[in-house]
Amino acid sequence: MPPPGMPTEELLIARFRGHARRLFWSALVLIAVFGATAYFFDNLPAPFENWMLLGAAGLLVVLLVLVPWLIWWSRTVTVTTRRVIVNHGIGARSRQEMSHARGYTIGVRRGPLQRLWGAGTITLSNGVDAPLRLANVPNVTLVHETLADQIEVSQILAHRDAQSGYDGTAAF
């Protein structure tokens, strides 16, 4: 812990994506498409139908497997010692942040399947900005406890700095 009046270094605590269980149906589609393609290839009456089969299989894999995987891969949540950062988007990236020092409430919602997998949805709300929703967080109880601890530590440091007269600007 730095001495009063010195800025604290921002350290990475966790970086994660939503629970990968949302890719279950994509995995089943991939298996089914490969199985059907292998079964029907060279068993069709006309030779050009093999190319049609491969084209349809490729289109299904792109639309039902690759696109959901890219969407899942493009959404990340980063928890640091100062803030929570949510990045999402494939072409145009969008970023939302919420500072621990401002304080916020943590709401956790867990459906039956989420409880089965140890996941949940966390909603962070500070009363001023729009709530920050973290969907399908793996190990939701651990993330909840970590966020609560970071709020407490940030507010203790902010109170300590306020008592020492530190205004947040450092003259180096």
mmCIF file of C-alpha atoms in Angstrom:
data_model
loop_
_atom_site.group_PDB
_atom_site.id
_atom_site.type_symbol
_atom_site.label_atom_id
_atom_site.label_comp_id
_atom_site.label_asym_id
_atom_site.label_seq_id
_atom_site.Cartn_x
_atom_site.Cartn_y
_atom_site.Cartn_z
ATOM 1 C CA MET A 1 0.000 0.000 0.000
ATOM 2 C CA PRO A 2 1.529 3.339 -1.014
ATOM 3 C CA PRO A 3 2.066 6.072 1.549
ATOM 4 C CA PRO A 4 -0.610 8.781 1.843
ATOM 5 C CA GLY A 5 -0.494 11.294 -0.968
ATOM 6 C CA MET A 6 1.110 8.952 -3.487
ATOM 7 C CA PRO A 7 -1.024 7.666 -6.348
ATOM 8 C CA THR A 8 -1.764 3.951 -6.307
ATOM 9 C CA GLU A 9 -0.652 1.872 -9.252
ATOM 10 C CA GLU A 10 -3.425 0.277 -11.302
ATOM 11 C CA LEU A 11 -2.947 -3.486 -11.285
ATOM 12 C CA LEU A 12 -4.802 -6.172 -13.198
ATOM 13 C CA ILE A 13 -6.891 -8.418 -10.957
ATOM 14 C CA ALA A 14 -8.843 -10.470 -13.490
ATOM 15 C CA ARG A 15 -9.710 -10.609 -17.170
ATOM 16 C CA PHE A 16 -12.463 -12.943 -18.305
ATOM 17 C CA ARG A 17 -15.152 -13.604 -20.887
ATOM 18 C CA GLY A 18 -18.693 -14.795 -20.399
ATOM 19 C CA HIS A 19 -19.198 -18.461 -19.604
ATOM 20 C CA ALA A 20 -18.456 -20.639 -22.642
ATOM 21 C CA ARG A 21 -21.616 -22.679 -22.141
ATOM 22 C CA ARG A 22 -23.342 -20.339 -24.577
ATOM 23 C CA LEU A 23 -21.283 -22.022 -27.312
ATOM 24 C CA PHE A 24 -22.903 -25.411 -26.614
ATOM 25 C CA TRP A 25 -25.398 -25.179 -29.496
ATOM 26 C CA SER A 26 -22.677 -24.005 -31.869
ATOM 27 C CA ALA A 27 -20.615 -27.074 -30.990
ATOM 28 C CA LEU A 28 -23.598 -29.348 -31.652
ATOM 29 C CA VAL A 29 -24.241 -27.657 -35.016
ATOM 30 C CA LEU A 30 -20.579 -28.098 -35.949
ATOM 31 C CA ILE A 31 -20.668 -31.812 -35.144
ATOM 32 C CA ALA A 32 -23.972 -32.312 -36.987
ATOM 33 C CA VAL A 33 -22.839 -30.406 -40.094
ATOM 34 C CA PHE A 34 -19.574 -32.334 -40.335
ATOM 35 C CA GLY A 35 -21.363 -35.636 -39.789
ATOM 36 C CA ALA A 36 -24.052 -34.904 -42.403
ATOM 37 C CA THR A 37 -21.491 -33.612 -44.893
ATOM 38 C CA ALA A 38 -19.306 -36.693 -44.486
ATOM 39 C CA TYR A 39 -22.332 -38.979 -44.880
ATOM 40 C CA PHE A 40 -23.808 -37.311 -47.976
ATOM 41 C CA PHE A 41 -20.562 -36.443 -49.794
ATOM 42 C CA ASP A 42 -20.211 -38.637 -52.920
ATOM 43 C CA ASN A 43 -23.630 -40.198 -52.186
ATOM 44 C CA LEU A 44 -25.559 -37.590 -54.166
ATOM 45 C CA PRO A 45 -26.833 -38.319 -57.716
ATOM 46 C CA ALA A 46 -25.040 -35.519 -59.582
ATOM 47 C CA PRO A 47 -21.379 -34.544 -59.057
ATOM 48 C CA PHE A 48 -22.127 -30.804 -58.859
ATOM 49 C CA GLU A 49 -24.350 -31.486 -55.849
ATOM 50 C CA ASN A 50 -21.246 -32.324 -53.820
ATOM 51 C CA TRP A 51 -20.084 -28.727 -54.300
ATOM 52 C CA MET A 52 -23.538 -27.487 -53.325
ATOM 53 C CA LEU A 53 -23.365 -29.641 -50.196
ATOM 54 C CA LEU A 54 -19.942 -28.257 -49.282
ATOM 55 C CA GLY A 55 -21.133 -24.693 -49.908
ATOM 56 C CA ALA A 56 -24.228 -25.167 -47.712
ATOM 57 C CA ALA A 57 -22.129 -26.801 -44.983
ATOM 58 C CA GLY A 58 -19.618 -23.941 -45.105
ATOM 59 C CA LEU A 59 -22.391 -21.356 -44.893
ATOM 60 C CA LEU A 60 -23.961 -23.112 -41.884
ATOM 61 C CA VAL A 61 -20.606 -23.316 -40.109
ATOM 62 C CA VAL A 62 -19.900 -19.625 -40.708
ATOM 63 C CA LEU A 63 -23.366 -18.429 -39.615
ATOM 64 C CA LEU A 64 -24.079 -20.815 -36.736
ATOM 65 C CA VAL A 65 -20.592 -21.560 -35.394
ATOM 66 C CA LEU A 66 -18.067 -18.890 -36.359
ATOM 67 C CA VAL A 67 -20.268 -15.795 -35.810
ATOM 68 C CA PRO A 68 -21.408 -16.818 -32.274
ATOM 69 C CA TRP A 69 -17.818 -17.689 -31.372
ATOM 70 C CA LEU A 70 -16.558 -14.296 -32.619
ATOM 71 C CA ILE A 71 -19.254 -12.495 -30.628
ATOM 72 C CA TRP A 72 -18.335 -14.458 -27.495
ATOM 73 C CA TRP A 73 -14.596 -13.883 -28.066
ATOM 74 C CA SER A 74 -15.009 -10.125 -28.595
ATOM 75 C CA ARG A 75 -16.619 -9.477 -25.180
ATOM 76 C CA THR A 76 -14.153 -9.160 -22.311
ATOM 77 C CA VAL A 77 -14.399 -7.907 -18.747
ATOM 78 C CA THR A 78 -11.306 -6.565 -17.009
ATOM 79 C CA VAL A 79 -11.175 -5.920 -13.269
ATOM 80 C CA THR A 80 -8.297 -3.752 -12.043
ATOM 81 C CA THR A 81 -7.524 -2.194 -8.693
ATOM 82 C CA ARG A 82 -9.203 1.042 -9.854
ATOM 83 C CA ARG A 83 -12.101 0.083 -12.130
ATOM 84 C CA VAL A 84 -14.161 -2.464 -14.035
ATOM 85 C CA ILE A 85 -13.807 -2.273 -17.833
ATOM 86 C CA VAL A 86 -16.172 -3.986 -20.294
ATOM 87 C CA ASN A 87 -15.071 -4.168 -23.952
ATOM 88 C CA HIS A 88 -17.293 -5.552 -26.681
ATOM 89 C CA GLY A 89 -17.741 -5.356 -30.423
ATOM 90 C CA ILE A 90 -16.187 -6.969 -33.470
ATOM 91 C CA GLY A 91 -15.712 -4.128 -35.965
ATOM 92 C CA ALA A 92 -16.418 -1.088 -33.834
ATOM 93 C CA ARG A 93 -15.268 -1.582 -30.252
ATOM 94 C CA SER A 94 -17.328 -0.242 -27.381
ATOM 95 C CA ARG A 95 -15.972 0.311 -23.887
ATOM 96 C CA GLN A 96 -17.724 0.920 -20.567
ATOM 97 C CA GLU A 97 -16.001 1.610 -17.259
ATOM 98 C CA MET A 98 -17.042 1.920 -13.638
ATOM 99 C CA SER A 99 -14.673 3.211 -10.966
ATOM 100 C CA HIS A 100 -14.368 1.440 -7.610
ATOM 101 C CA ALA A 101 -13.698 4.722 -5.801
ATOM 102 C CA ARG A 102 -17.142 6.135 -6.663
ATOM 103 C CA GLY A 103 -18.771 3.089 -5.115
ATOM 104 C CA TYR A 104 -21.599 1.064 -6.574
ATOM 105 C CA THR A 105 -24.101 -1.580 -5.641
ATOM 106 C CA ILE A 106 -23.567 -5.126 -6.813
ATOM 107 C CA GLY A 107 -26.586 -7.168 -7.844
ATOM 108 C CA VAL A 108 -26.216 -10.868 -8.629
ATOM 109 C CA ARG A 109 -28.839 -12.885 -10.483
ATOM 110 C CA ARG A 110 -28.469 -16.624 -11.013
ATOM 111 C CA GLY A 111 -30.955 -18.707 -12.931
ATOM 112 C CA PRO A 112 -31.254 -22.478 -12.482
ATOM 113 C CA LEU A 113 -28.838 -23.312 -15.319
ATOM 114 C CA GLN A 114 -26.435 -20.603 -14.208
ATOM 115 C CA ARG A 115 -26.374 -22.074 -10.689
ATOM 116 C CA LEU A 116 -25.670 -25.486 -12.203
ATOM 117 C CA TRP A 117 -22.627 -24.111 -14.050
ATOM 118 C CA GLY A 118 -21.469 -21.731 -11.283
ATOM 119 C CA ALA A 119 -22.215 -18.679 -13.431
ATOM 120 C CA GLY A 120 -24.429 -15.642 -12.963
ATOM 121 C CA THR A 121 -25.227 -12.123 -14.092
ATOM 122 C CA ILE A 122 -23.742 -9.214 -12.138
ATOM 123 C CA THR A 123 -25.248 -5.724 -12.336
ATOM 124 C CA LEU A 124 -23.166 -2.789 -11.105
ATOM 125 C CA SER A 125 -25.044 0.442 -10.419
ATOM 126 C CA ASN A 126 -23.705 3.659 -8.919
ATOM 127 C CA GLY A 127 -26.983 5.594 -9.124
ATOM 128 C CA VAL A 128 -25.643 8.143 -11.620
ATOM 129 C CA ASP A 129 -24.538 6.277 -14.732
ATOM 130 C CA ALA A 130 -26.400 3.540 -16.557
ATOM 131 C CA PRO A 131 -26.010 0.161 -14.801
ATOM 132 C CA LEU A 132 -23.154 -1.997 -16.033
ATOM 133 C CA ARG A 133 -24.382 -5.542 -16.729
ATOM 134 C CA LEU A 134 -21.917 -8.437 -16.787
ATOM 135 C CA ALA A 135 -23.779 -11.407 -18.266
ATOM 136 C CA ASN A 136 -22.879 -15.066 -17.684
ATOM 137 C CA VAL A 137 -19.895 -14.392 -15.427
ATOM 138 C CA PRO A 138 -18.015 -17.612 -14.627
ATOM 139 C CA ASN A 139 -17.289 -18.148 -10.889
ATOM 140 C CA VAL A 140 -19.784 -15.415 -10.070
ATOM 141 C CA THR A 141 -19.360 -15.664 -6.286
ATOM 142 C CA LEU A 142 -15.591 -15.161 -6.544
ATOM 143 C CA VAL A 143 -16.037 -12.161 -8.868
ATOM 144 C CA HIS A 144 -18.704 -10.707 -6.531
ATOM 145 C CA GLU A 145 -16.402 -10.998 -3.503
ATOM 146 C CA THR A 146 -13.485 -9.492 -5.452
ATOM 147 C CA LEU A 147 -15.551 -6.500 -6.562
ATOM 148 C CA ALA A 148 -16.840 -5.909 -3.024
ATOM 149 C CA ASP A 149 -13.270 -6.039 -1.678
ATOM 150 C CA GLN A 150 -12.052 -3.590 -4.338
ATOM 151 C CA ILE A 151 -14.808 -1.099 -3.507
ATOM 152 C CA GLU A 152 -13.838 -1.245 0.152
ATOM 153 C CA VAL A 153 -10.109 -0.835 -0.499
ATOM 154 C CA SER A 154 -10.681 2.038 -2.954
ATOM 155 C CA GLN A 155 -12.898 3.893 -0.535
ATOM 156 C CA ILE A 156 -10.429 3.392 2.322
ATOM 157 C CA LEU A 157 -7.618 4.796 0.149
ATOM 158 C CA ALA A 158 -9.801 7.717 -0.976
ATOM 159 C CA HIS A 159 -10.692 8.503 2.651
ATOM 160 C CA ARG A 160 -7.044 8.256 3.717
ATOM 161 C CA ASP A 161 -5.966 10.559 0.882
ATOM 162 C CA ALA A 162 -8.720 13.037 1.770
ATOM 163 C CA GLN A 163 -7.503 13.078 5.370
ATOM 164 C CA SER A 164 -3.912 13.721 4.297
ATOM 165 C CA GLY A 165 -4.902 16.558 1.949
ATOM 166 C CA TYR A 166 -4.004 14.710 -1.254
ATOM 167 C CA ASP A 167 -6.046 16.176 -4.155
ATOM 168 C CA GLY A 168 -5.264 13.544 -6.829
ATOM 169 C CA THR A 169 -2.738 15.581 -8.805
ATOM 170 C CA ALA A 170 0.911 14.784 -8.446
ATOM 171 C CA ALA A 171 3.675 17.260 -9.220
ATOM 172 C CA PHE A 172 6.590 15.301 -10.653
#
